PDB file of C-alpha atoms in Angstrom:
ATOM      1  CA  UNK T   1       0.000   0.000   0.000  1.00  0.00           C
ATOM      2  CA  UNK T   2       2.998   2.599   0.720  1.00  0.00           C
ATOM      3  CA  UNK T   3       3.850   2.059  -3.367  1.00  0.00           C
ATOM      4  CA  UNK T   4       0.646   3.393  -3.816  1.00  0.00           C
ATOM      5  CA  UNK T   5       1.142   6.390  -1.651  1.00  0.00           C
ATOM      6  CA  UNK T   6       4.160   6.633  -3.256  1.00  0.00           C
ATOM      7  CA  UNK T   7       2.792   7.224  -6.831  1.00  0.00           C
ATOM      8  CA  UNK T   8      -0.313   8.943  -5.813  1.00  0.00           C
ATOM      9  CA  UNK T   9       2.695  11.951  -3.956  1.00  0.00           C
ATOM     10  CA  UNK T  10       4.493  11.634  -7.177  1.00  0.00           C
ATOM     11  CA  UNK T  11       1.432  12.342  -9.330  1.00  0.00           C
ATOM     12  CA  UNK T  12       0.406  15.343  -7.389  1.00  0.00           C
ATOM     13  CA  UNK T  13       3.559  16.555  -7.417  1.00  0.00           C
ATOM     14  CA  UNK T  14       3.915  16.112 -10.598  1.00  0.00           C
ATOM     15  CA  UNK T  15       0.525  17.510 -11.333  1.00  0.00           C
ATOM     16  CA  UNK T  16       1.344  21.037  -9.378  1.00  0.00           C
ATOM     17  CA  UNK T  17       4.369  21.625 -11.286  1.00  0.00           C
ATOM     18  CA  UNK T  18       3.044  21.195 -14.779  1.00  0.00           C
ATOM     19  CA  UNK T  19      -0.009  23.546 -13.490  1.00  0.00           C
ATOM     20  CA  UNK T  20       2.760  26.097 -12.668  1.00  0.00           C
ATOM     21  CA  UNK T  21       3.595  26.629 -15.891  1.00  0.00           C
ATOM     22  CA  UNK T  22       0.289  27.188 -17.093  1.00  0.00           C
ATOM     23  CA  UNK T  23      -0.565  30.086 -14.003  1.00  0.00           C
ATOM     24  CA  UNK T  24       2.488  32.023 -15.469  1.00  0.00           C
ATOM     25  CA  UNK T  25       0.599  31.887 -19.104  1.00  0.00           C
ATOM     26  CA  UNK T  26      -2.856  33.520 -17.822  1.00  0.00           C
ATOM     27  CA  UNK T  27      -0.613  36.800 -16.530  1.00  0.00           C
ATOM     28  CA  UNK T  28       0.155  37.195 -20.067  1.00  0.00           C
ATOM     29  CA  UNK T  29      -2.941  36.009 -21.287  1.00  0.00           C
ATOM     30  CA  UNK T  30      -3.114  38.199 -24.761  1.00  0.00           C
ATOM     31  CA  UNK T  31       0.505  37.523 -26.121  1.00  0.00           C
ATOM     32  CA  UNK T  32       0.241  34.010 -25.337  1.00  0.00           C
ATOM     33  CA  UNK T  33      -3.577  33.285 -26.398  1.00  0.00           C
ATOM     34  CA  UNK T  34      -2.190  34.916 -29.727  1.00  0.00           C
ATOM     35  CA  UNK T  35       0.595  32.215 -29.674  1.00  0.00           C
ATOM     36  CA  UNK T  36      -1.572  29.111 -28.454  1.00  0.00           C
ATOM     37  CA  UNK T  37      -4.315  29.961 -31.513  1.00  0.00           C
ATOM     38  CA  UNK T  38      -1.067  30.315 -34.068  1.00  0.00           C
ATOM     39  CA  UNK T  39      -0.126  26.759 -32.643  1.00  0.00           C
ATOM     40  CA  UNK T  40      -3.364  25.514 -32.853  1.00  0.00           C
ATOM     41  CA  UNK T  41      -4.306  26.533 -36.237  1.00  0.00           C
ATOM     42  CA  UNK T  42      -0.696  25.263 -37.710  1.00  0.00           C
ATOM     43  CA  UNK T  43      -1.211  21.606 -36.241  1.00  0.00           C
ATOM     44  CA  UNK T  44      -3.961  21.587 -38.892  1.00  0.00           C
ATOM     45  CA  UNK T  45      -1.620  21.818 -41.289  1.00  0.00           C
ATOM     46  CA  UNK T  46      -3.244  24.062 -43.936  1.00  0.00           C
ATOM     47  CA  UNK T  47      -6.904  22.265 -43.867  1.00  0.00           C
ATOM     48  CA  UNK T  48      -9.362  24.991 -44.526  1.00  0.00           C
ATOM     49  CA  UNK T  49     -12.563  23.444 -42.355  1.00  0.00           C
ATOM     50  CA  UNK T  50     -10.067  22.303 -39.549  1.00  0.00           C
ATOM     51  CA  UNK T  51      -8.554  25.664 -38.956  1.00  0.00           C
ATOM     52  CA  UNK T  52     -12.228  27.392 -38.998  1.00  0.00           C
ATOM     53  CA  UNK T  53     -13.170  24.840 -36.479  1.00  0.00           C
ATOM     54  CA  UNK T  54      -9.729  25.436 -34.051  1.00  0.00           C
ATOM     55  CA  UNK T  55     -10.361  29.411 -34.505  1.00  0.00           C
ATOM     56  CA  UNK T  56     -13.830  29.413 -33.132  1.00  0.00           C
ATOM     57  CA  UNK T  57     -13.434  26.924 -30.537  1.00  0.00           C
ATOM     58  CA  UNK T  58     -10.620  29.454 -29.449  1.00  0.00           C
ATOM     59  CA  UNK T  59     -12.623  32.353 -29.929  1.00  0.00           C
ATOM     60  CA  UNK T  60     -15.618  30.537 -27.988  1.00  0.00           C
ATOM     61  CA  UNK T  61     -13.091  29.799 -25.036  1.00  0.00           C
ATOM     62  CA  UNK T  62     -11.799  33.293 -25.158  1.00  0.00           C
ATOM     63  CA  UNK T  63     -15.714  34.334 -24.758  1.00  0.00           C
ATOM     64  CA  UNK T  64     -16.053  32.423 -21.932  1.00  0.00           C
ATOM     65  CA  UNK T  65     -13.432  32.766 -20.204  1.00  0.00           C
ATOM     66  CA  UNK T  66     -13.867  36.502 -20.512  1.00  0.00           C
ATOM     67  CA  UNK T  67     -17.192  36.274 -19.392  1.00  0.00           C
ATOM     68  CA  UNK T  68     -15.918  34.029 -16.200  1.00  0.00           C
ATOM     69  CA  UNK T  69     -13.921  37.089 -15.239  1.00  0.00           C
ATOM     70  CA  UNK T  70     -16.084  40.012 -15.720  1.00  0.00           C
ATOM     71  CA  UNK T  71     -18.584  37.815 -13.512  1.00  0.00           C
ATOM     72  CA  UNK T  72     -15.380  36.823 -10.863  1.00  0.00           C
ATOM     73  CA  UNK T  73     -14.949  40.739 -10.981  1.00  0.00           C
ATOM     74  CA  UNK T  74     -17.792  42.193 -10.303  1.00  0.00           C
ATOM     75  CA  UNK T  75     -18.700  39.227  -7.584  1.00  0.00           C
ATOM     76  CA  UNK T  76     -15.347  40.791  -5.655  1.00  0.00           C
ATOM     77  CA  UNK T  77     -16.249  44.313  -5.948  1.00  0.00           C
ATOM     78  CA  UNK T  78     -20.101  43.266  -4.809  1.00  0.00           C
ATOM     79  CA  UNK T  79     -19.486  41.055  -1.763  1.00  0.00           C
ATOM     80  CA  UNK T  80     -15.949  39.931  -1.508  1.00  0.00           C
ATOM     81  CA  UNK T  81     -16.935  36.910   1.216  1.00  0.00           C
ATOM     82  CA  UNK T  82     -19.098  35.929  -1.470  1.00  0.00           C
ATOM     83  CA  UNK T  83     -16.253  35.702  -4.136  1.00  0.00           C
ATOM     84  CA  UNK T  84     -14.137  34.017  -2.418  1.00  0.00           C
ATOM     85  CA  UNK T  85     -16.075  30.731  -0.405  1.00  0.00           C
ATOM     86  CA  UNK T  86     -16.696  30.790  -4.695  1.00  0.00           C
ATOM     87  CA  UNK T  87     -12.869  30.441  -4.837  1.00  0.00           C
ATOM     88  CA  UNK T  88     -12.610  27.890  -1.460  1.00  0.00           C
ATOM     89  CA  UNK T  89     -15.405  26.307  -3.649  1.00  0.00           C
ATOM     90  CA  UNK T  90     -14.023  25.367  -6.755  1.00  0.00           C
ATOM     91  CA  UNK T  91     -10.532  24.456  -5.256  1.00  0.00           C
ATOM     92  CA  UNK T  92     -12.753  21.872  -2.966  1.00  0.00           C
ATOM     93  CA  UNK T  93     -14.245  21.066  -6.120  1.00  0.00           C
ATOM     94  CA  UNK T  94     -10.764  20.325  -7.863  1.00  0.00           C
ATOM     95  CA  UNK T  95      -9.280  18.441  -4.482  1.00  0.00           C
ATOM     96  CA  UNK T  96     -12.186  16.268  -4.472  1.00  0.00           C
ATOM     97  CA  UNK T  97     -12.299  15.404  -8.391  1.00  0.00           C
ATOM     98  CA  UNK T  98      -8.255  14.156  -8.196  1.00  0.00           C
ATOM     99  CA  UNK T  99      -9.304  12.647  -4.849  1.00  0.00           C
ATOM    100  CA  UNK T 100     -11.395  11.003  -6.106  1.00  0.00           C
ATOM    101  CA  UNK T 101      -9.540   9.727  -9.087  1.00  0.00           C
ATOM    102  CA  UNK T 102      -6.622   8.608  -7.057  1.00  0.00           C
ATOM    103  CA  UNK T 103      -9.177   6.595  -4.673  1.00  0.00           C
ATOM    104  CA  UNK T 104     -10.799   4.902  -7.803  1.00  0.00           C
ATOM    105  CA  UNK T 105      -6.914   4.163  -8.684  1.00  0.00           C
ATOM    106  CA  UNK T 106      -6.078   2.757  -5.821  1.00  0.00           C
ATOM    107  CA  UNK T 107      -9.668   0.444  -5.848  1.00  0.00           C
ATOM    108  CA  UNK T 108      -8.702  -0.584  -9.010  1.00  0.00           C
ATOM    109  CA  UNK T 109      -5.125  -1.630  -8.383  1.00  0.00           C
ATOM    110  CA  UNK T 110      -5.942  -3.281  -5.029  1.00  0.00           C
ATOM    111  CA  UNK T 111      -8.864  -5.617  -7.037  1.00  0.00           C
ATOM    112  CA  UNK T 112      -5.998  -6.267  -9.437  1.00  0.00           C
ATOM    113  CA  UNK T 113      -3.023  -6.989  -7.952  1.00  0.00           C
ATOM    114  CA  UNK T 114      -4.339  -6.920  -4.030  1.00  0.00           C
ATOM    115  CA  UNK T 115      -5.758 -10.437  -4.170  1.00  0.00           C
ATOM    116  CA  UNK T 116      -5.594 -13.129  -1.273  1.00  0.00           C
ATOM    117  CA  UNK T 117      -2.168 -14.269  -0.259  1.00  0.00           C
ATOM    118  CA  UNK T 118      -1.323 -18.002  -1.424  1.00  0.00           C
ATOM    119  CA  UNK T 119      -1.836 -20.262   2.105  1.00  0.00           C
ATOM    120  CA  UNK T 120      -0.587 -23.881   2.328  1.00  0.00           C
ATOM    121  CA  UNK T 121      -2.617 -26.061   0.950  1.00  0.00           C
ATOM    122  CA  UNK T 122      -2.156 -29.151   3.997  1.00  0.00           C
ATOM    123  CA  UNK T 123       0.505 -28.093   7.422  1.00  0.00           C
ATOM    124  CA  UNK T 124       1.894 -31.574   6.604  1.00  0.00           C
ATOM    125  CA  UNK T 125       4.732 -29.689   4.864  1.00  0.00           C
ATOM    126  CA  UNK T 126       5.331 -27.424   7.939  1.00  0.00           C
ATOM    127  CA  UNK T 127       8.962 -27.955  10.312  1.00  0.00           C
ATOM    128  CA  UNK T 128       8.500 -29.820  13.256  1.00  0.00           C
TER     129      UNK T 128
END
């Protein structure tokens, strides 16, 4: 079981410091949104319907995402309190959706590989 706890540390660890990357992107969110569609839009490789597609589903996310902070915004300036047991509330909501992914892990190693230990099949064979 401490293997387990072992990996599960290493994942989260692992997890935080690829998510660190990704908070330093949203503090320059227009220079590198301009980059990420540019990306986007080349790994279609010049195909017409597929880069029409990648620029509105960017353009969609940029909508909402705008949206998400003009609401976030004026929830702060309203009531404050308000905004942020919002905050406390998704961060609860992200701690319990990789909790609960590492506990279906874990179930689903210990049904594979936790099975019942091999016993002796007579104590005839046991030292005297």
């Amino acid at each position: 079981m401490s293997v387990i706890l072992r990996f599960l540390f290493l994942f989260c660890f692992s997890l935080s410091l690829s998510l660190l990357p990704a908070a330093s992107s949203i503090a320059d969110s227009g220079r590198e949104a301009a980059h990420a569609l540019e990306r986007a839009v080349a790994s279609c490789h010049g195909n017409q319907p597929c880069e029409a597609a990648v620029r509105k589903r960017e353009a969609l996310a940029e909508e909402k995402r705008r949206q998400r902070e003009a609401a976030d915004n004026a929830l702060k300036a309203s009531d404050p309190g308000a905004y942020y047991l919002n905050l406390a509330g998704r961060y609860l909501m992200a701690a319990a959706f990789i909790g609960g992914a590492a506990g279906l892990y874990v179930l689903v190693m210990h049904r594979l590989f936790g099975g019942k230990k091999r016993r002796r099949e007579s104590r005839a064979d046991l030292p005297r």
